[in-house]
Amino acid sequence: MEFVHTDTSEIGTKALADALGESLKARKRTLWLICGGSNIAVAVSAMHSLHATIAPDLLDLLTVMQTDERFGPVGHPDSNWTQLEEQHFPFDIVRALPILQNQSLEETVERYGVTAEEEFNLAESIVALFGIGADSHIAGILPHSKAATSSLSIDGYVGTPYTRISLTFPMLRRIDQAFVFAFGETKRNAIESLHDLPLPLEEAPCHILREIPSVTVYSDSN
C-alpha cells in the first residue's frame, strides 16, 4: 500500500483516470467501482478525463458500478447515484449499473448481488474509488455492522442515519487496484491506523485495503 501526502485530490484523480485509461487501451473489460460522499467530485472529474482522452469504442469496454448506496426510492436526495447525477457524472456515455430500482431492500440486495457476481466474473480489470470514514468505514460497511460480517456479495442493513447497501469484504478482496481519498482532520486517526496498526475488519472495515493487491491512499494526514 502506498500513501501519498497531498492537500488536494488532483494528483490522485489523474492517477485514477490514467489507470482506467491504461486498462481500456489494453482492451481489457474494465469494471470501475465508484463511491459517493466526498469523492463524488473525484469520480466526475476522472470520468470526464476519460471521455476526453479515450476513443468511444474503448469506452464501450468500461462498466461503472457502485460500491454502496443509501437505500430509498430512485432519485431520493441522499442517494449517492442522485448526487453523482447532480454533479454531472456523464452516465449517458458509459454502461452504468445503479443499485436502486424502486424495489424492497431484500429484492434490491438480491438483484444487485447477482449483478455484482456477473460483472466481477466478466471483468478483466477491477478498479475501485474509495473514501474512508472518520470511523474507519469503507464503502457502506460500518464498524460492527451486519455488512462487516456478511458472506454475501452484497448486503443491506438498517443503520443511522441511512439504510445502507454495500459490496462486502469477499467482493472487495477481488479488486485489482484501488484509489483511496481521505482528507481532513476527522480522518487522521483512521489513516494513521491504516498506516501503522492492523485492526480487525469488524472494528475497522477500511483495513480490507491491506488485502487488495494495489492500493494508493491520497491524504493530507500521512
Coordinates of N, CA and C in Angstrom, one line a residue:
M1 N 0.8 -1.2 0.0 CA 0.0 0.0 0.0 C 0.9 1.2 0.0
E2 N 0.5 2.2 -0.9 CA 1.3 3.4 -1.0 C 0.5 4.6 -0.4
F3 N 1.1 5.4 0.4 CA 0.5 6.6 1.0 C 1.1 7.8 0.3
V4 N 0.3 8.7 -0.2 CA 0.7 9.9 -0.9 C 0.2 11.1 -0.1
H5 N 1.1 11.9 0.4 CA 0.7 13.1 1.2 C 0.4 14.2 0.2
T6 N -0.8 14.7 0.2 CA -1.2 15.8 -0.7 C -2.4 16.6 -0.1
D7 N -2.5 17.8 -0.4 CA -3.5 18.6 0.2 C -4.8 18.7 -0.7
T8 N -4.7 18.1 -2.0 CA -5.8 18.1 -2.9 C -5.9 16.7 -3.5
S9 N -7.0 16.5 -4.2 CA -7.3 15.3 -4.8 C -6.8 15.2 -6.3
E10 N -6.2 16.3 -6.8 CA -5.8 16.4 -8.2 C -4.9 15.3 -8.7
I11 N -3.8 15.0 -7.9 CA -2.8 14.0 -8.3 C -3.5 12.6 -8.3
G12 N -4.3 12.3 -7.3 CA -4.9 11.0 -7.3 C -6.0 10.9 -8.4
T13 N -6.7 11.9 -8.7 CA -7.7 11.9 -9.7 C -7.0 11.6 -11.1
K14 N -5.9 12.2 -11.4 CA -5.2 11.9 -12.6 C -4.7 10.5 -12.6
A15 N -4.2 10.0 -11.5 CA -3.7 8.6 -11.4 C -4.8 7.6 -11.7
L16 N -6.0 7.9 -11.1 CA -7.1 7.0 -11.3 C -7.5 7.0 -12.8
A17 N -7.7 8.2 -13.4 CA -8.0 8.3 -14.8 C -7.0 7.6 -15.7
D18 N -5.7 7.7 -15.3 CA -4.7 7.1 -16.1 C -4.8 5.6 -16.0
A19 N -5.0 5.1 -14.8 CA -5.1 3.6 -14.6 C -6.3 3.0 -15.4
L20 N -7.4 3.7 -15.4 CA -8.6 3.3 -16.1 C -8.3 3.3 -17.6
G21 N -7.6 4.4 -18.0 CA -7.3 4.5 -19.4 C -6.3 3.5 -19.9
E22 N -5.3 3.1 -19.1 CA -4.4 2.1 -19.5 C -5.1 0.8 -19.6
S23 N -6.0 0.5 -18.7 CA -6.7 -0.8 -18.8 C -7.6 -0.9 -20.1
L24 N -8.2 0.2 -20.4 CA -9.1 0.3 -21.6 C -8.2 0.2 -22.9
K25 N -7.1 0.9 -22.9 CA -6.2 0.9 -24.1 C -5.6 -0.5 -24.3
A26 N -5.5 -1.3 -23.2 CA -5.1 -2.7 -23.4 C -6.3 -3.6 -23.8
R27 N -7.4 -3.0 -24.0 CA -8.6 -3.7 -24.4 C -9.1 -4.7 -23.4
K28 N -9.0 -4.3 -22.2 CA -9.5 -5.2 -21.1 C -10.9 -4.7 -20.7
R29 N -11.8 -5.7 -20.5 CA -13.1 -5.4 -20.0 C -12.9 -4.9 -18.6
T30 N -13.2 -3.6 -18.3 CA -12.8 -2.9 -17.1 C -14.1 -2.6 -16.3
L31 N -14.1 -3.0 -15.0 CA -15.1 -2.7 -14.1 C -14.6 -1.6 -13.1
W32 N -15.3 -0.4 -13.1 CA -14.9 0.7 -12.2 C -16.0 0.8 -11.1
L33 N -15.6 0.6 -9.9 CA -16.4 0.7 -8.7 C -16.3 2.1 -8.2
I34 N -17.4 2.9 -8.1 CA -17.4 4.2 -7.6 C -18.2 4.4 -6.3
C35 N -17.7 5.3 -5.5 CA -18.4 5.5 -4.2 C -19.1 6.9 -4.3
G36 N -19.6 7.3 -3.1 CA -20.3 8.6 -3.1 C -19.6 9.5 -2.1
G37 N -20.4 10.3 -1.4 CA -19.9 11.2 -0.4 C -18.9 12.2 -0.9
S38 N -17.8 12.4 -0.2 CA -16.9 13.5 -0.6 C -16.1 13.2 -1.8
N39 N -16.2 12.0 -2.3 CA -15.4 11.6 -3.5 C -16.2 11.6 -4.8
I40 N -17.4 12.1 -4.8 CA -18.2 12.3 -6.0 C -17.5 13.1 -7.0
A41 N -16.9 14.2 -6.5 CA -16.2 15.1 -7.5 C -15.0 14.4 -8.1
V42 N -14.3 13.5 -7.4 CA -13.2 12.8 -8.0 C -13.7 11.9 -9.1
A43 N -14.8 11.2 -8.9 CA -15.4 10.3 -9.9 C -15.8 11.1 -11.1
V44 N -16.4 12.2 -10.9 CA -16.9 13.0 -12.1 C -15.7 13.5 -12.9
S45 N -14.7 14.0 -12.2 CA -13.5 14.5 -12.9 C -12.8 13.4 -13.7
A46 N -12.6 12.3 -13.0 CA -11.9 11.2 -13.7 C -12.7 10.7 -14.9
M47 N -14.1 10.6 -14.8 CA -14.9 10.2 -16.0 C -14.8 11.2 -17.1
H48 N -14.8 12.5 -16.8 CA -14.7 13.5 -17.9 C -13.3 13.4 -18.6
S49 N -12.3 13.1 -17.8 CA -11.0 13.0 -18.4 C -10.9 11.8 -19.3
L50 N -11.5 10.7 -18.9 CA -11.6 9.5 -19.8 C -12.3 9.8 -21.1
H51 N -13.5 10.5 -20.9 CA -14.3 10.9 -22.1 C -13.5 11.7 -23.1
A52 N -12.6 12.5 -22.6 CA -11.8 13.4 -23.4 C -10.6 12.7 -24.1
T53 N -10.2 11.6 -23.5 CA -8.9 11.0 -24.0 C -9.0 9.6 -24.5
I54 N -10.1 9.0 -24.3 CA -10.3 7.6 -24.7 C -11.3 7.4 -25.9
A55 N -10.9 6.7 -26.9 CA -11.8 6.5 -28.0 C -13.1 5.9 -27.6
P56 N -14.2 6.2 -28.2 CA -15.6 5.7 -27.9 C -15.6 4.2 -27.9
D57 N -14.9 3.5 -28.8 CA -15.0 2.1 -28.9 C -14.3 1.5 -27.7
L58 N -13.3 2.1 -27.1 CA -12.7 1.6 -25.9 C -13.5 1.9 -24.7
L59 N -14.2 3.0 -24.6 CA -15.1 3.3 -23.5 C -16.2 2.3 -23.4
D60 N -16.5 1.6 -24.6 CA -17.5 0.5 -24.5 C -17.1 -0.6 -23.7
L61 N -15.8 -0.7 -23.4 CA -15.3 -1.8 -22.5 C -15.4 -1.5 -21.0
L62 N -15.9 -0.3 -20.7 CA -16.0 0.2 -19.3 C -17.4 0.0 -18.7
T63 N -17.5 -0.6 -17.6 CA -18.7 -0.7 -16.8 C -18.6 0.0 -15.5
V64 N -19.5 0.9 -15.1 CA -19.5 1.6 -13.8 C -20.5 1.0 -12.9
M65 N -20.1 0.6 -11.7 CA -21.0 0.1 -10.7 C -20.7 0.9 -9.4
Q66 N -21.6 0.8 -8.4 CA -21.5 1.4 -7.1 C -20.9 0.5 -6.1
T67 N -20.0 1.0 -5.3 CA -19.6 0.2 -4.1 C -20.7 0.1 -3.1
D68 N -21.5 1.1 -3.0 CA -22.5 1.2 -2.0 C -23.6 2.2 -2.3
E69 N -24.7 2.2 -1.6 CA -25.8 3.1 -1.8 C -26.6 3.3 -0.6
R70 N -27.2 4.4 -0.5 CA -28.2 4.7 0.6 C -29.5 4.3 0.1
F71 N -30.2 3.4 0.8 CA -31.4 2.8 0.3 C -32.6 3.8 0.3
G72 N -33.4 3.7 -0.7 CA -34.6 4.5 -0.8 C -35.2 4.5 -2.2
P73 N -36.2 5.3 -2.5 CA -36.7 5.3 -3.9 C -35.7 5.9 -4.9
V74 N -35.8 5.5 -6.1 CA -34.9 6.1 -7.1 C -35.0 7.6 -7.1
G75 N -33.8 8.3 -7.1 CA -33.8 9.7 -7.1 C -33.9 10.4 -5.8
H76 N -33.9 9.6 -4.6 CA -34.1 10.3 -3.3 C -32.8 11.1 -3.1
P77 N -33.0 12.2 -2.3 CA -31.9 13.2 -2.2 C -30.6 12.7 -1.6
D78 N -30.7 11.7 -0.7 CA -29.5 11.2 -0.1 C -28.7 10.1 -0.9
S79 N -29.3 9.7 -2.0 CA -28.7 8.7 -2.9 C -27.4 9.1 -3.4
N80 N -26.4 8.3 -3.4 CA -25.1 8.6 -4.0 C -25.3 8.8 -5.5
W81 N -26.1 7.9 -6.1 CA -26.3 8.0 -7.5 C -26.9 9.3 -7.9
T82 N -27.9 9.8 -7.2 CA -28.6 11.1 -7.4 C -27.6 12.2 -7.3
Q83 N -26.7 12.1 -6.3 CA -25.7 13.2 -6.1 C -24.7 13.2 -7.3
L84 N -24.3 12.0 -7.8 CA -23.4 11.9 -8.9 C -24.1 12.5 -10.1
E85 N -25.4 12.3 -10.3 CA -26.1 12.9 -11.4 C -26.1 14.4 -11.3
E86 N -26.4 14.9 -10.1 CA -26.4 16.3 -9.8 C -25.1 17.0 -10.1
Q87 N -24.0 16.3 -9.9 CA -22.7 16.8 -10.2 C -22.2 16.5 -11.6
H88 N -23.2 16.0 -12.4 CA -23.0 15.8 -13.9 C -22.0 14.7 -14.2
F89 N -22.1 13.6 -13.5 CA -21.3 12.4 -14.0 C -22.0 12.0 -15.3
P90 N -21.2 11.8 -16.4 CA -21.8 11.5 -17.7 C -22.2 10.1 -17.9
F91 N -23.2 9.7 -17.2 CA -23.7 8.3 -17.2 C -24.2 7.9 -18.6
D92 N -24.5 8.9 -19.5 CA -25.0 8.6 -20.8 C -24.0 8.1 -21.7
I93 N -22.7 8.2 -21.4 CA -21.7 7.8 -22.3 C -21.0 6.5 -21.9
V94 N -21.5 5.8 -20.8 CA -20.9 4.7 -20.3 C -21.9 3.7 -19.9
R95 N -21.6 2.4 -19.8 CA -22.5 1.4 -19.3 C -22.5 1.5 -17.8
A96 N -23.6 1.9 -17.2 CA -23.7 2.1 -15.8 C -24.8 1.4 -15.1
L97 N -24.5 0.8 -13.9 CA -25.5 -0.1 -13.3 C -25.8 0.4 -11.9
P98 N -26.8 1.2 -11.7 CA -27.2 1.7 -10.4 C -27.8 0.6 -9.5
I99 N -27.7 0.8 -8.2 CA -28.2 -0.1 -7.3 C -29.7 0.0 -7.1
L100 N -30.2 1.2 -7.0 CA -31.7 1.4 -6.7 C -32.5 1.2 -7.9
Q101 N -33.6 0.4 -7.7 CA -34.6 0.1 -8.8 C -36.0 0.2 -8.3
N102 N -36.3 0.9 -7.2 CA -37.6 1.0 -6.6 C -38.2 -0.4 -6.2
Q103 N -37.3 -1.2 -5.7 CA -37.7 -2.5 -5.1 C -37.5 -2.4 -3.6
S104 N -37.9 -3.5 -2.9 CA -37.7 -3.6 -1.5 C -36.2 -3.7 -1.2
L105 N -35.8 -3.5 0.1 CA -34.4 -3.7 0.4 C -34.0 -5.1 0.1
E106 N -34.8 -6.1 0.5 CA -34.4 -7.5 0.2 C -34.2 -7.8 -1.3
E107 N -35.2 -7.3 -2.1 CA -35.1 -7.5 -3.5 C -34.0 -6.8 -4.1
T108 N -33.7 -5.6 -3.6 CA -32.6 -4.8 -4.2 C -31.2 -5.5 -3.9
V109 N -31.1 -6.0 -2.7 CA -29.8 -6.7 -2.3 C -29.7 -7.9 -3.2
E110 N -30.7 -8.7 -3.3 CA -30.6 -9.9 -4.1 C -30.3 -9.6 -5.6
R111 N -31.0 -8.7 -6.2 CA -30.8 -8.4 -7.6 C -29.3 -7.8 -7.8
Y112 N -28.9 -6.9 -7.0 CA -27.6 -6.3 -7.2 C -26.5 -7.3 -6.8
G113 N -26.8 -8.2 -5.9 CA -25.8 -9.3 -5.7 C -25.6 -10.1 -6.9
V114 N -26.6 -10.5 -7.6 CA -26.5 -11.3 -8.8 C -25.7 -10.5 -9.9
T115 N -26.1 -9.2 -10.0 CA -25.4 -8.3 -11.0 C -23.9 -8.2 -10.6
A116 N -23.6 -8.0 -9.4 CA -22.2 -7.9 -9.0 C -21.4 -9.1 -9.3
E117 N -21.9 -10.3 -9.0 CA -21.2 -11.5 -9.3 C -21.0 -11.7 -10.8
E118 N -22.0 -11.4 -11.6 CA -21.8 -11.4 -13.0 C -20.8 -10.5 -13.5
E119 N -20.8 -9.3 -13.1 CA -19.8 -8.3 -13.6 C -18.4 -8.5 -13.1
F120 N -18.3 -9.0 -11.8 CA -16.9 -9.3 -11.3 C -16.3 -10.5 -12.1
N121 N -17.2 -11.4 -12.5 CA -16.7 -12.6 -13.2 C -16.3 -12.3 -14.6
L122 N -17.0 -11.3 -15.2 CA -16.7 -10.9 -16.6 C -15.5 -10.0 -16.7
A123 N -15.3 -9.2 -15.7 CA -14.2 -8.2 -15.7 C -12.8 -8.8 -15.8
E124 N -12.0 -8.1 -16.6 CA -10.6 -8.5 -16.7 C -9.7 -7.5 -15.9
S125 N -10.3 -6.4 -15.4 CA -9.6 -5.5 -14.6 C -10.7 -4.8 -13.7
I126 N -10.5 -4.8 -12.4 CA -11.4 -4.2 -11.4 C -10.7 -3.1 -10.7
V127 N -11.2 -1.9 -10.9 CA -10.6 -0.7 -10.3 C -11.6 0.0 -9.4
A128 N -11.2 0.4 -8.2 CA -12.2 1.0 -7.3 C -11.7 2.4 -6.8
L129 N -12.7 3.2 -6.6 CA -12.5 4.5 -6.0 C -13.2 4.4 -4.6
F130 N -12.4 4.7 -3.6 CA -12.9 4.7 -2.2 C -12.7 6.0 -1.4
G131 N -13.5 6.2 -0.5 CA -13.2 7.1 0.6 C -13.1 6.3 1.9
I132 N -12.7 7.0 3.0 CA -12.6 6.3 4.3 C -13.4 7.3 5.3
G133 N -14.2 6.7 6.1 CA -14.9 7.5 7.1 C -14.1 7.7 8.3
A134 N -14.5 8.7 9.1 CA -13.8 9.0 10.3 C -13.8 7.8 11.3
D135 N -14.8 7.0 11.1 CA -15.0 5.8 12.0 C -14.3 4.6 11.3
S136 N -13.5 4.8 10.3 CA -12.8 3.8 9.5 C -13.7 2.9 8.7
H137 N -14.9 3.4 8.4 CA -15.8 2.6 7.5 C -15.3 2.8 6.0
I138 N -15.7 1.8 5.2 CA -15.3 1.9 3.8 C -16.5 1.3 3.0
A139 N -16.8 1.9 1.8 CA -18.0 1.6 1.1 C -19.2 1.8 2.0
G140 N -20.1 0.9 2.1 CA -21.2 1.0 3.1 C -21.0 0.1 4.3
I141 N -19.8 -0.3 4.6 CA -19.5 -1.2 5.7 C -19.1 -0.4 6.9
L142 N -20.0 -0.2 7.8 CA -19.7 0.5 9.1 C -19.2 -0.5 10.1
P143 N -18.3 -0.1 11.0 CA -17.8 -0.9 12.1 C -18.9 -1.6 12.8
H144 N -18.7 -2.9 13.0 CA -19.7 -3.7 13.8 C -21.1 -3.8 13.2
S145 N -21.2 -3.5 11.9 CA -22.5 -3.6 11.2 C -22.7 -5.0 10.7
K146 N -23.9 -5.3 10.2 CA -24.2 -6.6 9.6 C -23.3 -6.8 8.4
A147 N -23.0 -5.8 7.6 CA -22.2 -6.0 6.4 C -20.8 -6.4 6.8
A148 N -20.3 -6.0 8.0 CA -18.9 -6.3 8.4 C -18.6 -7.8 8.6
T149 N -19.7 -8.6 8.7 CA -19.5 -10.0 8.9 C -20.2 -10.8 7.9
S150 N -20.7 -10.2 6.8 CA -21.5 -10.9 5.8 C -20.7 -11.7 4.9
S151 N -21.2 -12.8 4.5 CA -20.6 -13.7 3.5 C -21.3 -13.5 2.1
L152 N -22.3 -12.7 2.0 CA -23.0 -12.4 0.8 C -22.1 -11.5 -0.1
S153 N -22.4 -11.4 -1.4 CA -21.7 -10.5 -2.3 C -22.1 -9.1 -2.0
I154 N -23.4 -8.9 -1.7 CA -24.0 -7.6 -1.4 C -24.8 -7.8 -0.1
D155 N -24.8 -6.8 0.8 CA -25.7 -6.9 1.9 C -26.3 -5.5 2.2
G156 N -27.4 -5.6 2.9 CA -28.1 -4.3 3.3 C -28.5 -4.4 4.7
Y157 N -28.6 -3.2 5.3 CA -29.0 -3.2 6.7 C -29.5 -1.8 7.1
V158 N -30.3 -1.8 8.1 CA -30.8 -0.5 8.6 C -29.8 0.1 9.6
G159 N -29.3 1.3 9.3 CA -28.4 2.0 10.1 C -28.8 3.4 10.4
T160 N -27.9 4.1 11.1 CA -28.2 5.5 11.4 C -27.1 6.4 10.7
P161 N -27.5 7.4 9.9 CA -28.8 7.8 9.6 C -29.4 7.2 8.3
Y162 N -28.7 6.3 7.7 CA -29.1 5.7 6.5 C -29.3 4.2 6.6
T163 N -30.2 3.6 5.8 CA -30.2 2.2 5.5 C -29.3 2.0 4.3
R164 N -28.3 1.1 4.5 CA -27.2 1.0 3.5 C -27.2 -0.3 2.8
I165 N -26.8 -0.2 1.5 CA -26.5 -1.4 0.7 C -25.1 -1.3 0.3
S166 N -24.3 -2.4 0.4 CA -22.9 -2.4 0.1 C -22.3 -3.7 -0.4
L167 N -21.3 -3.5 -1.3 CA -20.4 -4.7 -1.5 C -19.8 -5.1 -0.2
T168 N -19.5 -6.3 0.0 CA -18.9 -6.9 1.2 C -17.5 -7.2 1.0
F169 N -16.8 -7.7 2.1 CA -15.4 -8.0 2.1 C -15.1 -9.1 1.1
P170 N -15.8 -10.1 0.9 CA -15.5 -11.1 -0.1 C -15.4 -10.6 -1.5
M171 N -16.2 -9.6 -1.8 CA -16.1 -8.9 -3.1 C -15.0 -7.9 -3.2
L172 N -14.8 -7.1 -2.1 CA -13.7 -6.1 -2.1 C -12.3 -6.8 -2.3
R173 N -12.2 -8.0 -1.8 CA -10.9 -8.7 -2.0 C -10.6 -9.1 -3.4
R174 N -11.6 -9.0 -4.3 CA -11.4 -9.3 -5.7 C -11.0 -8.1 -6.5
I175 N -10.9 -7.0 -5.9 CA -10.4 -5.7 -6.6 C -9.0 -5.8 -7.0
D176 N -8.6 -5.4 -8.1 CA -7.2 -5.4 -8.6 C -6.4 -4.1 -8.1
Q177 N -7.1 -3.0 -8.2 CA -6.4 -1.7 -7.9 C -7.4 -0.8 -7.3
A178 N -7.0 -0.1 -6.2 CA -7.9 0.8 -5.5 C -7.2 2.2 -5.3
F179 N -8.0 3.2 -5.5 CA -7.5 4.6 -5.3 C -8.4 5.2 -4.2
V180 N -7.7 5.6 -3.1 CA -8.4 6.0 -1.9 C -8.2 7.5 -1.6
F181 N -9.2 8.2 -1.2 CA -9.1 9.6 -1.0 C -9.7 9.9 0.4
A182 N -8.9 10.5 1.3 CA -9.4 10.8 2.7 C -8.7 12.1 3.2
F183 N -9.5 13.1 3.3 CA -8.9 14.4 3.6 C -9.6 15.0 4.9
G184 N -8.9 15.8 5.6 CA -9.5 16.5 6.8 C -9.0 15.9 8.1
E185 N -9.1 16.7 9.1 CA -8.7 16.3 10.5 C -9.5 15.1 11.0
T186 N -10.7 15.0 10.6 CA -11.6 13.9 11.2 C -11.1 12.6 10.7
K187 N -10.4 12.5 9.6 CA -9.9 11.3 9.0 C -8.5 10.8 9.5
R188 N -7.9 11.7 10.3 CA -6.5 11.5 10.7 C -6.3 10.2 11.4
N189 N -7.1 9.9 12.4 CA -6.9 8.7 13.2 C -7.1 7.4 12.3
A190 N -8.1 7.5 11.4 CA -8.3 6.3 10.6 C -7.2 6.1 9.6
I191 N -6.6 7.1 9.1 CA -5.5 7.0 8.2 C -4.2 6.5 8.9
E192 N -4.0 7.1 10.1 CA -2.8 6.7 10.8 C -2.9 5.2 11.3
S193 N -4.1 4.8 11.6 CA -4.3 3.4 12.0 C -4.0 2.5 10.8
L194 N -4.6 2.9 9.6 CA -4.4 2.1 8.4 C -2.9 2.0 8.1
H195 N -2.2 3.0 8.3 CA -0.7 3.0 8.0 C 0.1 2.2 9.0
D196 N -0.3 2.3 10.3 CA 0.6 1.8 11.3 C 0.1 0.6 12.1
L197 N -1.2 0.4 12.2 CA -1.7 -0.5 13.2 C -2.8 -1.4 12.6
P198 N -2.5 -2.6 12.2 CA -3.6 -3.5 11.7 C -4.6 -3.8 12.7
L199 N -5.9 -3.7 12.3 CA -7.0 -3.9 13.2 C -8.0 -4.9 12.6
P200 N -8.8 -5.6 13.4 CA -9.8 -6.5 12.9 C -10.8 -5.7 12.0
L201 N -11.2 -6.4 10.9 CA -12.0 -5.8 9.9 C -13.4 -5.3 10.5
E202 N -13.9 -6.1 11.4 CA -15.2 -5.7 12.0 C -15.1 -4.4 12.8
E203 N -13.9 -4.2 13.3 CA -13.7 -2.9 14.1 C -13.3 -1.8 13.2
A204 N -12.5 -2.0 12.1 CA -12.0 -1.0 11.2 C -12.1 -1.5 9.8
P205 N -13.3 -1.5 9.2 CA -13.5 -2.0 7.9 C -12.5 -1.6 6.8
C206 N -12.0 -0.4 6.9 CA -11.1 0.1 5.8 C -9.8 -0.7 5.8
H207 N -9.5 -1.5 6.8 CA -8.3 -2.3 6.8 C -8.4 -3.5 5.7
I208 N -9.6 -3.6 5.1 CA -9.7 -4.5 4.0 C -8.7 -4.1 2.9
L209 N -8.4 -2.8 2.8 CA -7.4 -2.3 1.8 C -6.1 -3.0 1.9
R210 N -5.7 -3.6 3.0 CA -4.5 -4.3 3.2 C -4.5 -5.6 2.4
E211 N -5.7 -6.0 1.9 CA -5.8 -7.3 1.2 C -6.0 -7.1 -0.3
I212 N -6.0 -5.9 -0.7 CA -6.1 -5.6 -2.2 C -4.7 -5.4 -2.8
P213 N -4.4 -6.0 -3.9 CA -3.0 -6.1 -4.4 C -2.4 -4.7 -4.6
S214 N -3.1 -3.7 -5.2 CA -2.5 -2.4 -5.4 C -3.4 -1.3 -4.9
V215 N -2.9 -0.6 -3.9 CA -3.7 0.5 -3.2 C -2.9 1.7 -3.1
T216 N -3.4 2.9 -3.5 CA -2.8 4.1 -3.2 C -3.7 5.0 -2.4
V217 N -3.3 5.5 -1.3 CA -4.1 6.4 -0.4 C -3.6 7.8 -0.6
Y218 N -4.5 8.7 -0.9 CA -4.2 10.1 -1.1 C -4.8 10.8 0.1
S219 N -4.0 11.5 0.9 CA -4.5 12.1 2.1 C -3.6 13.3 2.6
D220 N -4.1 14.2 3.3 CA -3.3 15.2 4.0 C -2.9 14.8 5.4
S221 N -3.2 13.6 5.8 CA -3.0 13.1 7.1 C -1.8 12.3 7.3
N222 N -1.1 11.8 6.3 CA 0.0 10.9 6.4 C 1.3 11.6 6.1

